[in-house]
Short mmCIF file of C-alpha atoms in Angstrom, two decimals:
data_model
loop_
_atom_site.label_atom_id
_atom_site.label_comp_id
_atom_site.label_asym_id
_atom_site.label_seq_id
_atom_site.Cartn_x
_atom_site.Cartn_y
_atom_site.Cartn_z
CA MET A 1 0.12 0.07 0.04
CA ALA A 2 1.36 3.45 -0.95
CA MET A 3 2.11 5.80 1.83
CA VAL A 4 -1.01 8.49 2.00
CA GLU A 5 0.18 11.99 1.84
CA THR A 6 -0.81 13.86 4.96
CA GLY A 7 -3.49 16.72 4.81
CA SER A 8 -7.34 16.39 4.45
CA ALA A 9 -9.09 15.89 1.15
CA ARG A 10 -12.58 16.92 -0.08
CA ILE A 11 -13.96 15.70 -3.32
CA GLN A 12 -17.39 16.63 -4.61
CA LEU A 13 -18.44 14.94 -7.72
CA CYS A 14 -22.41 15.78 -7.60
CA GLY A 15 -22.99 19.06 -8.99
CA ARG A 16 -20.11 21.45 -9.55
CA ILE A 17 -16.86 19.39 -9.38
CA VAL A 18 -14.73 20.36 -6.24
CA VAL A 19 -11.32 18.94 -5.36
CA SER A 20 -9.60 20.09 -2.15
CA LEU A 21 -6.36 18.34 -1.54
CA GLY A 22 -4.56 19.70 1.64
CA GLY A 23 -6.35 22.76 2.05
CA GLN A 24 -5.95 23.80 -1.78
CA ARG A 25 -8.58 23.78 -4.44
CA VAL A 26 -7.21 22.16 -7.52
CA GLU A 27 -10.23 21.15 -9.66
CA ASP A 28 -9.49 24.10 -12.17
CA ALA A 29 -5.94 22.61 -12.64
CA LEU A 30 -7.50 18.91 -13.87
CA PRO A 31 -6.61 18.29 -17.48
CA GLY A 32 -9.75 19.10 -19.14
CA ALA A 33 -13.18 16.96 -19.33
CA LYS A 34 -11.24 13.85 -19.69
CA GLY A 35 -9.13 14.53 -16.72
CA ARG A 36 -12.19 15.13 -14.74
CA LEU A 37 -13.81 11.72 -15.89
CA LEU A 38 -10.81 10.02 -15.03
CA LEU A 39 -10.59 11.41 -11.44
CA ALA A 40 -14.07 10.66 -10.70
CA TYR A 41 -13.67 6.88 -12.08
CA LEU A 42 -10.49 6.72 -9.75
CA VAL A 43 -12.54 8.21 -6.79
CA LEU A 44 -15.81 6.08 -7.34
CA ASN A 45 -13.44 2.87 -7.39
CA ARG A 46 -10.79 4.01 -4.83
CA ARG A 47 -10.79 0.82 -2.68
CA ARG A 48 -9.08 -1.16 -5.50
CA ARG A 49 -6.25 -1.13 -8.14
CA MET A 50 -7.20 -0.42 -11.73
CA ASN A 51 -5.18 -1.59 -14.75
CA ARG A 52 -4.71 0.78 -17.64
CA ASP A 53 -6.99 -1.10 -20.02
CA GLU A 54 -9.92 -0.52 -17.54
CA LEU A 55 -9.13 3.23 -17.19
CA LEU A 56 -8.78 3.50 -21.11
CA THR A 57 -12.32 2.09 -21.52
CA ALA A 58 -13.74 4.36 -18.63
CA VAL A 59 -12.30 7.46 -20.17
CA TYR A 60 -12.45 6.93 -23.94
CA GLY A 61 -15.52 4.67 -24.30
CA GLU A 62 -16.24 0.91 -25.08
CA ASP A 63 -14.66 1.46 -28.54
CA ALA A 64 -11.25 2.72 -27.33
CA SER A 65 -8.32 1.56 -29.34
CA PRO A 66 -4.74 0.53 -28.19
CA ASP A 67 -3.55 3.61 -30.18
CA GLN A 68 -5.17 5.69 -27.53
CA ARG A 69 -2.92 4.25 -24.70
CA PRO A 70 -0.35 6.97 -25.15
CA SER A 71 -3.07 9.47 -24.70
CA LEU A 72 -4.11 7.76 -21.55
CA SER A 73 -0.37 8.07 -20.29
CA VAL A 74 -0.32 11.59 -20.97
CA LEU A 75 -3.49 12.15 -19.07
CA LEU A 76 -2.48 10.00 -15.96
CA SER A 77 0.92 12.25 -15.88
CA LYS A 78 -0.98 15.33 -15.99
CA LEU A 79 -3.39 14.18 -13.35
CA ARG A 80 -0.49 13.00 -11.26
CA SER A 81 1.09 16.37 -11.51
CA VAL A 82 -2.05 17.86 -10.12
CA VAL A 83 -2.88 15.41 -7.22
CA GLY A 84 0.50 14.33 -6.34
CA SER A 85 2.48 11.16 -7.17
CA ARG A 86 1.84 9.64 -3.58
CA ARG A 87 -1.70 10.07 -4.12
CA LEU A 88 -2.00 8.53 -7.63
CA ALA A 89 0.24 5.44 -6.96
CA GLY A 90 1.33 2.66 -9.43
CA ARG A 91 2.03 2.44 -13.02
CA ALA A 92 0.84 -0.63 -14.54
CA GLU A 93 -2.16 -0.81 -11.90
CA ILE A 94 -3.28 2.65 -10.67
CA GLU A 95 -4.60 3.25 -7.28
CA LEU A 96 -5.96 6.57 -5.80
CA VAL A 97 -4.53 6.83 -2.25
CA LEU A 98 -6.58 9.46 0.20
CA PRO A 99 -6.06 10.30 3.75
CA PRO A 100 -8.57 8.31 6.15
CA ASP A 101 -10.42 11.52 6.81
CA THR A 102 -11.14 12.27 3.25
CA PHE A 103 -14.78 13.60 2.38
CA ILE A 104 -16.33 12.33 -0.88
CA ASP A 105 -19.84 13.38 -1.53
CA VAL A 106 -20.97 10.17 -2.86
CA GLU A 107 -19.63 8.12 -0.17
CA ALA A 108 -21.08 10.53 2.35
CA ALA A 109 -24.72 10.20 0.78
CA LEU A 110 -24.33 6.32 1.16
CA LYS A 111 -23.24 6.43 4.53
CA GLY A 112 -25.86 9.02 5.33
CA LEU A 113 -28.64 6.94 3.96
CA HIS A 114 -27.56 3.78 6.08
CA ARG A 115 -27.39 5.74 9.14
CA ALA A 116 -30.57 7.61 8.44
CA GLU A 117 -32.57 4.24 8.00
CA SER A 118 -31.06 2.79 10.97
CA HIS A 119 -32.27 5.61 13.02
CA ILE A 120 -35.68 5.53 11.49
CA ALA A 121 -35.92 1.73 12.03
CA ALA A 122 -35.20 2.38 16.00
CA GLY A 123 -37.65 5.60 15.94
CA GLU A 124 -34.73 7.96 16.66
CA TRP A 125 -36.52 10.61 14.71
CA THR A 126 -34.20 13.71 15.68
CA GLU A 127 -30.85 11.56 15.03
CA ALA A 128 -32.10 10.54 11.57
CA TRP A 129 -32.65 14.09 10.26
CA GLY A 130 -29.10 15.09 9.53
CA PRO A 131 -27.96 11.89 7.71
CA ALA A 132 -31.20 11.77 5.97
CA GLY A 133 -30.46 15.36 4.61
CA ILE A 134 -26.76 14.65 3.57
CA ALA A 135 -28.17 11.56 1.43
CA TYR A 136 -30.99 13.54 -0.17
CA HIS A 137 -29.24 16.68 -0.99
CA VAL A 138 -26.21 15.03 -2.56
CA ALA A 139 -28.05 12.59 -4.36
CA SER A 140 -30.19 15.51 -5.73
CA ARG A 141 -27.32 17.12 -7.57
CA PRO A 142 -26.32 15.63 -10.94
CA LEU A 143 -23.37 13.44 -10.94
CA LEU A 144 -20.82 14.30 -13.62
CA GLN A 145 -23.34 16.25 -15.66
CA GLY A 146 -22.86 16.33 -19.37
CA GLU A 147 -20.78 13.00 -19.34
CA ASP A 148 -22.25 9.96 -20.98
CA ARG A 149 -20.45 6.65 -20.07
CA PRO A 150 -21.80 3.15 -19.24
CA TRP A 151 -20.21 3.02 -15.90
CA LEU A 152 -22.03 6.18 -14.86
CA ASP A 153 -25.52 4.48 -15.61
CA GLU A 154 -25.37 2.36 -12.59
CA TRP A 155 -24.17 5.25 -10.45
CA HIS A 156 -27.11 7.40 -11.68
CA ARG A 157 -29.52 4.66 -10.81
CA ARG A 158 -27.93 4.19 -7.43
CA LEU A 159 -27.97 7.89 -6.75
CA ALA A 160 -31.66 8.08 -7.64
CA ASP A 161 -32.52 5.34 -5.24
CA VAL A 162 -30.56 7.07 -2.65
CA ARG A 163 -32.44 10.36 -3.24
CA LEU A 164 -35.82 8.63 -2.91
CA ARG A 165 -34.97 6.67 0.19
CA GLY A 166 -33.43 9.82 1.71
CA LEU A 167 -36.44 11.62 0.98
CA GLU A 168 -38.64 8.78 2.63
CA CYS A 169 -36.37 9.18 5.76
CA PHE A 170 -36.83 12.84 5.93
CA ALA A 171 -40.65 12.42 5.70
CA ALA A 172 -40.80 9.64 8.19
CA ALA A 173 -38.45 11.74 10.69
CA ARG A 174 -40.79 14.68 10.47
CA LEU A 175 -43.91 12.42 10.78
CA GLY A 176 -42.31 10.93 13.96
CA LEU A 177 -41.50 14.07 15.52
CA ALA A 178 -45.05 15.35 14.89
CA GLY A 179 -46.07 18.93 15.73
CA PRO A 180 -44.99 21.66 13.58
CA THR A 181 -43.09 19.24 11.60
CA LEU A 182 -46.17 17.46 10.40
CA ARG A 183 -46.73 20.00 7.62
CA GLN A 184 -42.99 19.34 6.35
CA ALA A 185 -43.78 15.62 6.50
CA GLU A 186 -46.75 16.21 4.11
CA GLN A 187 -44.67 18.25 1.75
CA CYS A 188 -41.95 15.62 1.70
CA ALA A 189 -44.57 12.80 1.20
CA ARG A 190 -46.18 14.84 -1.83
CA GLN A 191 -42.55 15.20 -3.39
CA LEU A 192 -42.15 11.68 -3.06
CA ILE A 193 -45.29 10.78 -4.63
CA GLU A 194 -44.43 13.21 -7.52
CA LEU A 195 -40.89 11.64 -8.01
CA ALA A 196 -41.99 8.07 -7.79
CA PRO A 197 -45.66 7.56 -8.12
CA PHE A 198 -45.61 4.02 -7.81
CA ARG A 199 -43.66 4.03 -4.49
CA GLU A 200 -46.49 3.51 -1.95
CA THR A 201 -44.66 4.69 1.01
CA GLY A 202 -45.15 8.33 0.07
CA TYR A 203 -48.84 7.74 0.13
CA GLY A 204 -48.66 5.96 3.47
CA ILE A 205 -46.74 8.91 4.99
CA LEU A 206 -49.10 11.66 3.40
CA MET A 207 -52.06 9.87 4.80
CA GLU A 208 -50.73 9.60 8.17
CA ALA A 209 -49.47 13.19 8.21
CA LEU A 210 -53.01 14.37 6.92
CA GLU A 211 -54.73 12.23 9.52
CA ARG A 212 -52.62 13.78 12.15
CA ARG A 213 -53.35 17.26 10.98
CA GLY A 214 -57.07 16.62 11.28
CA ASN A 215 -57.61 16.21 7.54
CA VAL A 216 -58.98 12.66 7.47
CA ALA A 217 -61.16 13.09 4.40
CA GLU A 218 -58.07 14.38 2.25
CA ALA A 219 -56.07 11.23 3.70
CA LEU A 220 -59.04 9.03 2.39
CA LEU A 221 -58.76 10.70 -1.09
CA VAL A 222 -55.01 9.91 -1.22
CA TYR A 223 -55.78 6.29 -0.53
CA ASP A 224 -58.41 6.15 -3.38
CA ARG A 225 -56.22 8.09 -5.79
CA LEU A 226 -53.55 5.19 -5.01
CA ARG A 227 -55.91 2.49 -5.40
CA VAL A 228 -57.43 3.39 -8.56
CA MET A 229 -54.06 3.97 -10.09
CA LEU A 230 -52.64 0.61 -8.94
CA ARG A 231 -55.87 -1.20 -10.30
CA GLU A 232 -55.85 0.49 -13.68
CA GLU A 233 -51.91 0.31 -14.20
CA LEU A 234 -50.99 -2.85 -12.68
CA GLY A 235 -54.03 -4.85 -11.54
CA VAL A 236 -53.21 -4.84 -8.07
CA SER A 237 -54.17 -3.47 -4.66
CA PRO A 238 -52.32 -1.20 -2.23
CA SER A 239 -49.91 -2.92 0.05
CA SER A 240 -50.95 -4.14 3.49
CA ALA A 241 -49.20 -1.46 5.28
CA VAL A 242 -50.96 1.40 3.20
CA GLN A 243 -54.33 -0.59 3.69
CA SER A 244 -53.91 -0.82 7.52
CA VAL A 245 -53.61 3.21 7.64
CA TYR A 246 -56.87 3.40 5.38
CA LEU A 247 -58.77 0.97 7.69
CA ARG A 248 -57.51 3.14 10.58
CA LEU A 249 -59.07 6.25 9.06
CA LEU A 250 -62.32 4.44 8.81
CA GLY A 251 -62.24 3.17 12.31
CA LYS A 252 -62.12 -0.53 11.33
CA PRO A 253 -59.99 -3.49 12.52
CA ALA A 254 -56.64 -3.72 10.84
CA THR A 255 -57.61 -6.51 8.13
CA THR A 256 -57.25 -6.53 4.57
CA ALA A 257 -59.21 -3.96 2.77
CA HIS A 258 -60.97 -5.45 -0.50
CA ASP A 259 -61.30 -3.06 -3.28
CA ALA A 260 -64.50 -2.84 -5.10
#
């Protein structure tokens, strides 16, 4: 393992690219669009070594030819001059070596989501707020906007899921805290429904938020909207979790609700 250069590092890949190494901003010194793409790939895969053919494909595309290997070598050399030779270790196989306290926004979003969901599961509403915010806000910004590479597709899907689940945690935490935050829970739930209309958790949270605010009739309309949509689009009924909220609104025992 290469020696890690001292000094903190902060890298932001979602939204505007920011690279701070040892307290100095260096993103403007990166060697163009391909240099930013190469650094991003190295950052997102920093737990392992990568051979040059893998990096060639990542930067120049699936149809990259061996004739472009010299161009990759030049690009690596320029990137090494920006980030430092001890941070970009290896020759045949390349490894990005960063300090243990490095902040990378994508990693922070994934960790934040895990922490938020753990707090939600334990009913720790206040503790869930901050991590959920990190997950949601980071994932709401575009990853390497304007770049189109197959390896980015999986990350786009992953971050889209992080965004939705982070928003769910936001809504659930506000619902759990109740009181003045119920209105915010309602707003988050409506946003979740707009982003993912077939994701039933948004409807369930919205129904509960409306119920606690005294708007039972509106909560029933939310259920009916979901019921009709699922029946017409998929031929199924709402989940048992959502149906249990519906039955409570009607003052009935929590058994399965049957659609007409």
